[in-house]
Amino acid sequence: MARMPALSALSDIEAMRCTLTMARALVDAGRRIDLTGLDHQAAEICHALSSLPPGGGAAVRPAMLALMREVQALAASLPEPGAEPGAEPGMEPGAGP
């Protein structure tokens, strides 16, 4: 039996949000992360959203907003390209306090 479109979309959104939450926790702990595969998860979300009936987006809007906030939080926690591991976001490589 196929899942209802809104449930499928919510499941995909929540899976990606959990992935991003874990990635942010790793970054905050000074670990390097590999974001390979997020494009596939995003494509699955887009596919699930495109399957929603007209007006069905209202059911997933809160989850999408939470996902957007998690994307923004992860982006803010990522070090600048070329920064040393464990450096504070936005700090120049080699810059001290």
mmCIF file of N, CA and C in Angstrom, residues 7-66:
data_model
loop_
_atom_site.group_PDB
_atom_site.id
_atom_site.type_symbol
_atom_site.label_atom_id
_atom_site.label_comp_id
_atom_site.label_asym_id
_atom_site.label_seq_id
_atom_site.Cartn_x
_atom_site.Cartn_y
_atom_site.Cartn_z
ATOM 1 N N LEU A 7 1.956 12.311 4.145
ATOM 2 C CA LEU A 7 2.758 11.518 5.073
ATOM 3 C C LEU A 7 4.121 11.205 4.479
ATOM 4 N N SER A 8 4.160 10.931 3.198
ATOM 5 C CA SER A 8 5.426 10.675 2.520
ATOM 6 C C SER A 8 6.312 11.913 2.572
ATOM 7 N N ALA A 9 5.737 13.051 2.269
ATOM 8 C CA ALA A 9 6.493 14.308 2.305
ATOM 9 C C ALA A 9 6.975 14.597 3.716
ATOM 10 N N LEU A 10 6.111 14.449 4.714
ATOM 11 C CA LEU A 10 6.500 14.707 6.099
ATOM 12 C C LEU A 10 7.618 13.770 6.540
ATOM 13 N N SER A 11 7.544 12.522 6.141
ATOM 14 C CA SER A 11 8.572 11.547 6.490
ATOM 15 C C SER A 11 9.921 11.936 5.873
ATOM 16 N N ASP A 12 9.901 12.317 4.608
ATOM 17 C CA ASP A 12 11.131 12.727 3.923
ATOM 18 C C ASP A 12 11.709 14.009 4.533
ATOM 19 N N ILE A 13 10.847 14.950 4.855
ATOM 20 C CA ILE A 13 11.291 16.218 5.462
ATOM 21 C C ILE A 13 11.920 15.950 6.827
ATOM 22 N N GLU A 14 11.269 15.121 7.635
ATOM 23 C CA GLU A 14 11.781 14.823 8.968
ATOM 24 C C GLU A 14 13.108 14.074 8.882
ATOM 25 N N ALA A 15 13.249 13.171 7.930
ATOM 26 C CA ALA A 15 14.507 12.442 7.771
ATOM 27 C C ALA A 15 15.648 13.402 7.448
ATOM 28 N N MET A 16 15.397 14.349 6.569
ATOM 29 C CA MET A 16 16.438 15.312 6.223
ATOM 30 C C MET A 16 16.728 16.241 7.393
ATOM 31 N N ARG A 17 15.711 16.651 8.115
ATOM 32 C CA ARG A 17 15.927 17.524 9.267
ATOM 33 C C ARG A 17 16.801 16.820 10.305
ATOM 34 N N CYS A 18 16.540 15.542 10.532
ATOM 35 C CA CYS A 18 17.353 14.767 11.481
ATOM 36 C C CYS A 18 18.792 14.644 10.998
ATOM 37 N N THR A 19 18.989 14.437 9.704
ATOM 38 C CA THR A 19 20.334 14.378 9.139
ATOM 39 C C THR A 19 21.062 15.689 9.369
ATOM 40 N N LEU A 20 20.387 16.804 9.126
ATOM 41 C CA LEU A 20 21.013 18.116 9.294
ATOM 42 C C LEU A 20 21.298 18.421 10.757
ATOM 43 N N THR A 21 20.402 17.990 11.650
ATOM 44 C CA THR A 21 20.619 18.187 13.078
ATOM 45 C C THR A 21 21.871 17.438 13.528
ATOM 46 N N MET A 22 22.023 16.208 13.060
ATOM 47 C CA MET A 22 23.206 15.418 13.405
ATOM 48 C C MET A 22 24.457 16.061 12.809
ATOM 49 N N ALA A 23 24.370 16.516 11.575
ATOM 50 C CA ALA A 23 25.519 17.164 10.935
ATOM 51 C C ALA A 23 25.941 18.402 11.717
ATOM 52 N N ARG A 24 24.976 19.182 12.164
ATOM 53 C CA ARG A 24 25.298 20.389 12.934
ATOM 54 C C ARG A 24 25.941 20.038 14.263
ATOM 55 N N ALA A 25 25.466 18.979 14.915
ATOM 56 C CA ALA A 25 26.068 18.545 16.181
ATOM 57 C C ALA A 25 27.516 18.125 15.963
ATOM 58 N N LEU A 26 27.781 17.453 14.863
ATOM 59 C CA LEU A 26 29.156 17.048 14.555
ATOM 60 C C LEU A 26 30.036 18.262 14.286
ATOM 61 N N VAL A 27 29.524 19.216 13.520
ATOM 62 C CA VAL A 27 30.279 20.441 13.238
ATOM 63 C C VAL A 27 30.554 21.191 14.538
ATOM 64 N N ASP A 28 29.550 21.299 15.384
ATOM 65 C CA ASP A 28 29.713 21.998 16.660
ATOM 66 C C ASP A 28 30.754 21.318 17.547
ATOM 67 N N ALA A 29 30.928 20.002 17.367
ATOM 68 C CA ALA A 29 31.918 19.250 18.135
ATOM 69 C C ALA A 29 33.296 19.288 17.469
ATOM 70 N N GLY A 30 33.409 20.055 16.371
ATOM 71 C CA GLY A 30 34.692 20.190 15.699
ATOM 72 C C GLY A 30 34.994 19.105 14.684
ATOM 73 N N ARG A 31 34.006 18.310 14.339
ATOM 74 C CA ARG A 31 34.200 17.215 13.387
ATOM 75 C C ARG A 31 33.939 17.704 11.974
ATOM 76 N N ARG A 32 34.580 17.076 11.037
ATOM 77 C CA ARG A 32 34.309 17.331 9.619
ATOM 78 C C ARG A 32 33.093 16.502 9.215
ATOM 79 N N ILE A 33 32.315 17.022 8.285
ATOM 80 C CA ILE A 33 31.138 16.290 7.814
ATOM 81 C C ILE A 33 31.179 16.190 6.302
ATOM 82 N N ASP A 34 30.480 15.195 5.792
ATOM 83 C CA ASP A 34 30.349 14.988 4.354
ATOM 84 C C ASP A 34 28.871 15.169 4.016
ATOM 85 N N LEU A 35 28.576 16.155 3.209
ATOM 86 C CA LEU A 35 27.184 16.459 2.876
ATOM 87 C C LEU A 35 26.705 15.725 1.622
ATOM 88 N N THR A 36 27.527 14.778 1.154
ATOM 89 C CA THR A 36 27.133 13.981 -0.003
ATOM 90 C C THR A 36 25.831 13.256 0.319
ATOM 91 N N GLY A 37 24.926 13.284 -0.579
ATOM 92 C CA GLY A 37 23.652 12.600 -0.401
ATOM 93 C C GLY A 37 22.510 13.526 -0.050
ATOM 94 N N LEU A 38 22.833 14.742 0.417
ATOM 95 C CA LEU A 38 21.748 15.668 0.742
ATOM 96 C C LEU A 38 20.965 16.060 -0.508
ATOM 97 N N ASP A 39 21.650 16.104 -1.645
ATOM 98 C CA ASP A 39 20.939 16.437 -2.876
ATOM 99 C C ASP A 39 19.899 15.367 -3.207
ATOM 100 N N HIS A 40 20.223 14.116 -2.911
ATOM 101 C CA HIS A 40 19.265 13.027 -3.142
ATOM 102 C C HIS A 40 18.069 13.164 -2.197
ATOM 103 N N GLN A 41 18.345 13.473 -0.928
ATOM 104 C CA GLN A 41 17.251 13.671 0.032
ATOM 105 C C GLN A 41 16.380 14.850 -0.388
ATOM 106 N N ALA A 42 16.996 15.930 -0.847
ATOM 107 C CA ALA A 42 16.230 17.101 -1.291
ATOM 108 C C ALA A 42 15.363 16.742 -2.495
ATOM 109 N N ALA A 43 15.909 15.937 -3.404
ATOM 110 C CA ALA A 43 15.132 15.518 -4.580
ATOM 111 C C ALA A 43 13.929 14.674 -4.164
ATOM 112 N N GLU A 44 14.115 13.821 -3.154
ATOM 113 C CA GLU A 44 12.993 13.014 -2.673
ATOM 114 C C GLU A 44 11.906 13.892 -2.053
ATOM 115 N N ILE A 45 12.321 14.923 -1.344
ATOM 116 C CA ILE A 45 11.346 15.860 -0.767
ATOM 117 C C ILE A 45 10.587 16.564 -1.883
ATOM 118 N N CYS A 46 11.308 17.040 -2.875
ATOM 119 C CA CYS A 46 10.652 17.720 -4.003
ATOM 120 C C CYS A 46 9.661 16.795 -4.698
ATOM 121 N N HIS A 47 10.052 15.550 -4.892
ATOM 122 C CA HIS A 47 9.160 14.583 -5.532
ATOM 123 C C HIS A 47 7.906 14.366 -4.671
ATOM 124 N N ALA A 48 8.111 14.205 -3.364
ATOM 125 C CA ALA A 48 6.969 14.005 -2.470
ATOM 126 C C ALA A 48 6.051 15.222 -2.471
ATOM 127 N N LEU A 49 6.643 16.419 -2.477
ATOM 128 C CA LEU A 49 5.827 17.640 -2.486
ATOM 129 C C LEU A 49 5.058 17.784 -3.788
ATOM 130 N N SER A 50 5.669 17.361 -4.892
ATOM 131 C CA SER A 50 4.978 17.470 -6.183
ATOM 132 C C SER A 50 3.802 16.511 -6.280
ATOM 133 N N SER A 51 3.770 15.507 -5.410
ATOM 134 C CA SER A 51 2.677 14.536 -5.395
ATOM 135 C C SER A 51 1.487 14.990 -4.552
ATOM 136 N N LEU A 52 1.663 16.097 -3.837
ATOM 137 C CA LEU A 52 0.578 16.574 -2.991
ATOM 138 C C LEU A 52 -0.578 17.093 -3.836
ATOM 139 N N PRO A 53 -1.789 16.893 -3.361
ATOM 140 C CA PRO A 53 -2.944 17.453 -4.080
ATOM 141 C C PRO A 53 -2.961 18.974 -3.907
ATOM 142 N N PRO A 54 -3.711 19.675 -4.750
ATOM 143 C CA PRO A 54 -3.825 21.128 -4.590
ATOM 144 C C PRO A 54 -4.230 21.473 -3.159
ATOM 145 N N GLY A 55 -3.516 22.404 -2.563
ATOM 146 C CA GLY A 55 -3.791 22.811 -1.195
ATOM 147 C C GLY A 55 -3.149 21.914 -0.150
ATOM 148 N N GLY A 56 -2.511 20.839 -0.579
ATOM 149 C CA GLY A 56 -1.911 19.894 0.358
ATOM 150 C C GLY A 56 -0.647 20.394 1.020
ATOM 151 N N GLY A 57 -0.098 21.471 0.504
ATOM 152 C CA GLY A 57 1.125 22.014 1.074
ATOM 153 C C GLY A 57 0.950 22.558 2.478
ATOM 154 N N ALA A 58 -0.241 22.936 2.838
ATOM 155 C CA ALA A 58 -0.475 23.483 4.176
ATOM 156 C C ALA A 58 -0.134 22.466 5.259
ATOM 157 N N ALA A 59 -0.321 21.196 4.952
ATOM 158 C CA ALA A 59 -0.056 20.149 5.936
ATOM 159 C C ALA A 59 1.440 19.991 6.219
ATOM 160 N N VAL A 60 2.273 20.355 5.265
ATOM 161 C CA VAL A 60 3.719 20.167 5.436
ATOM 162 C C VAL A 60 4.465 21.484 5.674
ATOM 163 N N ARG A 61 3.757 22.587 5.638
ATOM 164 C CA ARG A 61 4.412 23.893 5.796
ATOM 165 C C ARG A 61 5.213 24.009 7.099
ATOM 166 N N PRO A 62 4.650 23.637 8.261
ATOM 167 C CA PRO A 62 5.447 23.752 9.488
ATOM 168 C C PRO A 62 6.724 22.908 9.443
ATOM 169 N N ALA A 63 6.633 21.715 8.872
ATOM 170 C CA ALA A 63 7.812 20.859 8.772
ATOM 171 C C ALA A 63 8.844 21.468 7.823
ATOM 172 N N MET A 64 8.390 22.056 6.734
ATOM 173 C CA MET A 64 9.319 22.690 5.797
ATOM 174 C C MET A 64 9.990 23.904 6.432
ATOM 175 N N LEU A 65 9.254 24.660 7.223
ATOM 176 C CA LEU A 65 9.854 25.808 7.917
ATOM 177 C C LEU A 65 10.907 25.351 8.924
ATOM 178 N N ALA A 66 10.626 24.247 9.629
ATOM 179 C CA ALA A 66 11.604 23.698 10.571
ATOM 180 C C ALA A 66 12.842 23.210 9.823
#
